Amino acid sequence: MSKVIQNCLITFIMATSVTALFYQSNINFVKVEIFHIPILFIAILVLSSFIAEDVRDSFKKVLWFEKREDKRPIWQVGIGTIFYFTQIGFVEVFARGLMPYDLGGMPMYVIIPFLNAFLLTVIFEEIFYEEKREVVKNYKFKKLK
């Protein structure tokens, strides 16, 4: 279940990134929407759903995830990054009205997803992360007389 959720979020990140990139261009057919959802977003969402697993595996190889002795820290960073960029992509494509607000020069749409990503990572970890525990051997003790 964890992999399915991660792949869906990665698919969403790729679709929102491409849509946000091309939505600001002067190409008119890119801006066509159905029920306030860009057609380009739907098309890229479908296409990126086929490669999401490969993208996730590529990042695991680049970060040497399988070779690490303690996988938990890099797992947390990866999940947190996925949650962060999902929220940023949502704001850039579907809630552009939230982009002008800032907090002392830092855009709020960058700050709030960072805080949410931290909380979501902790919740996701409690639900899905399985730590492999070493098996404790049973020892027999001699009775003292």
XYZ file of C-alpha atoms in Angstrom, residues 4-5 14 35 50 66 86 88 90 95 109 115 126 136-137:
15
model
C 0.999 2.616 -4.340
C 0.575 5.851 -2.383
C 5.311 15.037 -12.346
C -14.053 21.822 -14.743
C 3.330 4.457 -16.241
C 19.465 -0.644 -0.501
C 2.914 17.354 -3.952
C 3.741 22.826 -3.920
C -1.118 21.566 -6.070
C -4.612 27.287 -6.237
C 2.959 28.403 -0.238
C 5.364 22.087 7.982
C 3.746 5.401 12.005
C 16.630 -12.271 20.122
C 17.868 -15.748 20.812
